mmCIF file of C-alpha atoms in Angstrom:
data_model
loop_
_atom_site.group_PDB
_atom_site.id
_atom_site.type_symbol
_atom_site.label_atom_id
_atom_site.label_comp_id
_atom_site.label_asym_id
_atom_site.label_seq_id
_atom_site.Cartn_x
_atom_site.Cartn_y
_atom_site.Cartn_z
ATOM 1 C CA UNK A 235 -89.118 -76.247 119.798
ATOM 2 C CA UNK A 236 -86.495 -76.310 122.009
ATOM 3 C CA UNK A 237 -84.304 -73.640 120.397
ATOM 4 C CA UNK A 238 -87.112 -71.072 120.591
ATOM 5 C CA UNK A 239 -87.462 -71.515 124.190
ATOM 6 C CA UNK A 240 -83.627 -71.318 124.960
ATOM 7 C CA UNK A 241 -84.258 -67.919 122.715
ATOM 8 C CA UNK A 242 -86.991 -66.846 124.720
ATOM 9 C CA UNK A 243 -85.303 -67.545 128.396
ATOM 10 C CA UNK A 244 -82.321 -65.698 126.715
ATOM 11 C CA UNK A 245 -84.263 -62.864 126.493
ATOM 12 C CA UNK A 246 -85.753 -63.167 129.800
ATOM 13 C CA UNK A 247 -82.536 -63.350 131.836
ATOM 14 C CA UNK A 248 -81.054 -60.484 130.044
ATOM 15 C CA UNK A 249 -84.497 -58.120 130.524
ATOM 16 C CA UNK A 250 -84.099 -59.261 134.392
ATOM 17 C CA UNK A 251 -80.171 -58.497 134.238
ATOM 18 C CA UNK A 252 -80.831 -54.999 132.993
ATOM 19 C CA UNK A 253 -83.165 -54.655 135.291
ATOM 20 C CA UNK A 254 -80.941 -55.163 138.224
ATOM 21 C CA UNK A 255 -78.044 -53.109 136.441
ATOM 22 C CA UNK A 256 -80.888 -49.944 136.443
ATOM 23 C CA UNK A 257 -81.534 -50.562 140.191
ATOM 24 C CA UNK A 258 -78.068 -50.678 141.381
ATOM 25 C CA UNK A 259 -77.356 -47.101 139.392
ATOM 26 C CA UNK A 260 -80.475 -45.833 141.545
ATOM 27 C CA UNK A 261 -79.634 -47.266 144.564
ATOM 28 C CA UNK A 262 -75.768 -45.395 143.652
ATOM 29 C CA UNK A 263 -77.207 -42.140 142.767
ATOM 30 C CA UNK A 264 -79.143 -42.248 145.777
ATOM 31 C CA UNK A 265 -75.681 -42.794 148.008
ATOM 32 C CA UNK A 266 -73.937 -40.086 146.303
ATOM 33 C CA UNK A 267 -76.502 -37.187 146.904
ATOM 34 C CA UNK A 268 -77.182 -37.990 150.451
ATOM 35 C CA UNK A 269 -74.677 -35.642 152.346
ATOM 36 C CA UNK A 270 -72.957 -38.361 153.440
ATOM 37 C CA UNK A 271 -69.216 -36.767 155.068
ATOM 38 C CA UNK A 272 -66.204 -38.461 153.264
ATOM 39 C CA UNK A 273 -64.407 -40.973 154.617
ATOM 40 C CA UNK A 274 -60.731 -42.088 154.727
ATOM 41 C CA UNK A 275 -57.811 -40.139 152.486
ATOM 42 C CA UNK A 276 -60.312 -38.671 150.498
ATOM 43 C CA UNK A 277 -61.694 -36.803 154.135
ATOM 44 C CA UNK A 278 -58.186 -36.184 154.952
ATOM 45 C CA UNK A 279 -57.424 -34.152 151.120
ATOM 46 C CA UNK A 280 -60.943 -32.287 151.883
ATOM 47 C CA UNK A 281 -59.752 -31.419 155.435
ATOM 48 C CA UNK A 282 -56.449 -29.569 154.411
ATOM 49 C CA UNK A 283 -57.993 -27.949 151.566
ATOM 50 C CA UNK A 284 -60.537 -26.401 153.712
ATOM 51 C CA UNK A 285 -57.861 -25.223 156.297
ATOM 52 C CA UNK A 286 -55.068 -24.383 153.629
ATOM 53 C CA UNK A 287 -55.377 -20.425 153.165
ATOM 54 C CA UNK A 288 -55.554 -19.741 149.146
ATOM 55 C CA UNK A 289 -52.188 -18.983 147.218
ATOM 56 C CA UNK A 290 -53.946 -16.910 144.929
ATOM 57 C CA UNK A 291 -52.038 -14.406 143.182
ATOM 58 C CA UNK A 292 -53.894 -10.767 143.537
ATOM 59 C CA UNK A 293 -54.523 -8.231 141.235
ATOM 60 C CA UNK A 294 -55.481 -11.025 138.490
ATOM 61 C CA UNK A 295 -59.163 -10.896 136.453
ATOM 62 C CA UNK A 296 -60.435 -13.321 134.848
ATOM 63 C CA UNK A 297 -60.499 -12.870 131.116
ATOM 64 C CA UNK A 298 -63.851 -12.789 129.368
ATOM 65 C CA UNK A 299 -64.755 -15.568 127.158
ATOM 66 C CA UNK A 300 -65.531 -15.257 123.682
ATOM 67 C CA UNK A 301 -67.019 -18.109 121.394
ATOM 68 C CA UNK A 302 -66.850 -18.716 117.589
ATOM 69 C CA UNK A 303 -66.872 -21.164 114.882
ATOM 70 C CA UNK A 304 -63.394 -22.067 113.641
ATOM 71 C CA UNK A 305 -64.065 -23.540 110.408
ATOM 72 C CA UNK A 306 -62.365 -24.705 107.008
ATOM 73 C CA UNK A 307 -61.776 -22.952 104.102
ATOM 74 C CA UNK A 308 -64.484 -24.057 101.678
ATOM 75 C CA UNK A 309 -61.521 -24.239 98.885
ATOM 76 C CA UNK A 310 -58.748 -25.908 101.003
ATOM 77 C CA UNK A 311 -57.772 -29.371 100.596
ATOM 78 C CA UNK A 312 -54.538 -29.902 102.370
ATOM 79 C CA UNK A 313 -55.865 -30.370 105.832
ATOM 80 C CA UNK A 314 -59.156 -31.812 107.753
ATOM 81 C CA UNK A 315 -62.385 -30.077 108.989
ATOM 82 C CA UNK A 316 -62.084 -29.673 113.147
ATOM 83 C CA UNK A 317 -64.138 -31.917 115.087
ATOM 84 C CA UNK A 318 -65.336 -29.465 116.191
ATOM 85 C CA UNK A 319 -66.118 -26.307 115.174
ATOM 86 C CA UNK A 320 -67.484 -24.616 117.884
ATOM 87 C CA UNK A 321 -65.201 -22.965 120.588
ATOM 88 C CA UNK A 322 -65.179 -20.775 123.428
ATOM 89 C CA UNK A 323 -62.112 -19.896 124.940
ATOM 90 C CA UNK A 324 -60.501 -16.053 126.474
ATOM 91 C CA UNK A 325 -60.575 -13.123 124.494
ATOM 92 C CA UNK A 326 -56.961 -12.163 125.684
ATOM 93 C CA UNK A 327 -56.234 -15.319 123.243
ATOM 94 C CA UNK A 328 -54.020 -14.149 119.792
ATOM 95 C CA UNK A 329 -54.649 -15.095 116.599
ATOM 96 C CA UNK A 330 -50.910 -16.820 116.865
ATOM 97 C CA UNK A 331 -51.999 -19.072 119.364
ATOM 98 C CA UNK A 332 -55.186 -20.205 117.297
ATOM 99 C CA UNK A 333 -53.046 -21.216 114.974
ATOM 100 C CA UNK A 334 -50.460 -22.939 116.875
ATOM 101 C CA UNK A 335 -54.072 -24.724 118.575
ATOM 102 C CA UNK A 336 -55.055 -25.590 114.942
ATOM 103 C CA UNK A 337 -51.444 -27.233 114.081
ATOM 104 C CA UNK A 338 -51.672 -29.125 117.016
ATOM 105 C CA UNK A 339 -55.363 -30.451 116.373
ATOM 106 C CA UNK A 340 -54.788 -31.189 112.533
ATOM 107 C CA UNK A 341 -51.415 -32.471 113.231
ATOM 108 C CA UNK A 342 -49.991 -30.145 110.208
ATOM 109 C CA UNK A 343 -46.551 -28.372 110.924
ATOM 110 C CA UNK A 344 -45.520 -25.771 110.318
ATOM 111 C CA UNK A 345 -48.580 -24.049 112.072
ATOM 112 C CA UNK A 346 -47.306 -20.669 110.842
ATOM 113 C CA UNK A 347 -48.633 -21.735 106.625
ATOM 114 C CA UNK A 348 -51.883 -21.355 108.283
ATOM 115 C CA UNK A 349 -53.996 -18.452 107.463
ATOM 116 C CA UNK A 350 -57.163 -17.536 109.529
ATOM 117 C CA UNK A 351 -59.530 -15.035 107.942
ATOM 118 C CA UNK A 352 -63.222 -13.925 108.428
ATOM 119 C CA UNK A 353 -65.902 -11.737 106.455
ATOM 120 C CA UNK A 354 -66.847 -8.324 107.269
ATOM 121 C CA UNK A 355 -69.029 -6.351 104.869
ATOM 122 C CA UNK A 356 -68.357 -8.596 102.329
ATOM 123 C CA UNK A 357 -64.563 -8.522 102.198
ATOM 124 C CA UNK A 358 -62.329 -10.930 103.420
ATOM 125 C CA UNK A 359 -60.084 -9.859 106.139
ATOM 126 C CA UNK A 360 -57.228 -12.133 106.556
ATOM 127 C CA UNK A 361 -56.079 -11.852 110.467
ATOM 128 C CA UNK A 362 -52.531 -10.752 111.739
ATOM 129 C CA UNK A 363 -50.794 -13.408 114.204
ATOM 130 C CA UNK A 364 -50.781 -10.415 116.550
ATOM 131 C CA UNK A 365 -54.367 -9.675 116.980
ATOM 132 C CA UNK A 366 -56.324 -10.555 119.998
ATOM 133 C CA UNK A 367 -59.568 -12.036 119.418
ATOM 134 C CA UNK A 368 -61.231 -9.473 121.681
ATOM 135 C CA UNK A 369 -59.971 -7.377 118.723
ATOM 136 C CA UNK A 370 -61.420 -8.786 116.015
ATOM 137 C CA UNK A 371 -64.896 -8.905 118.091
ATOM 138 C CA UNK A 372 -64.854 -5.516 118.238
ATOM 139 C CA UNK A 373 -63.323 -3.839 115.502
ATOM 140 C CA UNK A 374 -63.919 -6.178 112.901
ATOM 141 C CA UNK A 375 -67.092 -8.730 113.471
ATOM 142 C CA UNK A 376 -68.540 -6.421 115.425
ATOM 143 C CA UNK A 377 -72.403 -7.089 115.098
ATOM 144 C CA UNK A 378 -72.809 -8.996 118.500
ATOM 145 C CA UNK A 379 -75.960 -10.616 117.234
ATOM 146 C CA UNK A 380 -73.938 -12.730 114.482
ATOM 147 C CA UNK A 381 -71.024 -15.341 115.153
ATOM 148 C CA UNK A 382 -67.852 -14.911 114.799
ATOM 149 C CA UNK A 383 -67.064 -17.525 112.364
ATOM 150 C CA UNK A 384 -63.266 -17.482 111.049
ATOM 151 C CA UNK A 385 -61.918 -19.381 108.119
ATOM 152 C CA UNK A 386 -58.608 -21.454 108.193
ATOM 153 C CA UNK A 387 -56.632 -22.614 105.159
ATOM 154 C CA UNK A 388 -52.441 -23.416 104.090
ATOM 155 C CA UNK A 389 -50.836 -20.546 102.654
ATOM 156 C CA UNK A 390 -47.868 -20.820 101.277
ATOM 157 C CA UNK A 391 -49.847 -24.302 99.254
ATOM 158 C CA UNK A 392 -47.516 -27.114 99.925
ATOM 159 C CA UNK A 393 -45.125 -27.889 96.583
ATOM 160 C CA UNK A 394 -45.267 -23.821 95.762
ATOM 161 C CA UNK A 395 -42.336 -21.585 96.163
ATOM 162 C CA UNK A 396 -43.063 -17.783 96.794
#
């Protein structure tokens, strides 16, 4: 009896509390997109900014992105899979730095044992620390309607001398 209707009015207060949480977040929205000028420091910062004539350096571009799948070696053991696999970053970017990004993420050091390769025609094309990845794009993966998809693995194998 009674412990069925405590239930019941449990349920009822927290269906009218989410109710009123949902509400508020309109009513919030609805003060945030009405052009509403800022007030206090936050006018102040918005002020100066608008005033402040841009530092920009000339005679900079900005570099083209590029995206591709940075993946694991299907044989390697020695280190994780990436989050995330998917990235998209400049094309100026060498395959040094990918590595060095890639030492940092899988918290393995040194980040110069890794070795980043991809597939062309068939063959496996393991990738010089100097190459850009604009590089590879277009000399090696250069069908733009595939991804680029590299490969990473530890080479020298932990434990083996060379």
């Amino acid at each position: 009896g009674i412990s069925k209707l405590n239930k019941k009015n449990m349920n009822n207060a927290y269906a009218a509390s989410r109710k009123r949480g949902i509400l508020y977040q309109a009513e919030q929205r609805k003060k945030r997109t009405s052009a509403q000028p800022p007030v206090g420091l936050l006018a102040e910062a918005t002020q100066q900014q608008q005033q402040a004539p841009s530092n920009r350096i000339t005679g900079l571009k900005k570099s083209p992105l590029i995206e591709l799948i940075l993946r694991r070696h299907p044989q390697e053991t020695s280190v994780d899979r990436l989050k995330r696999e998917y990235l998209r970053t400049s094309q100026d970017m060498t395959v040094r730095i990918l590595k060095v990004f890639l030492g940092k993420k899988l918290s393995y050091f040194p980040d110069s044992h890794f070795q980043i390769m991809t597939i062309a025609d068939d063959n496996v094309v393991i990738l010089p620390d100097d190459m850009t990845l604009a590089l590879v794009r277009r000399d090696i993966c250069d069908d733009p309607m595939n991804e680029v998809i590299f490969h990473y693995r530890i080479f020298p194998k932990p434990g083996i001398d060379l």
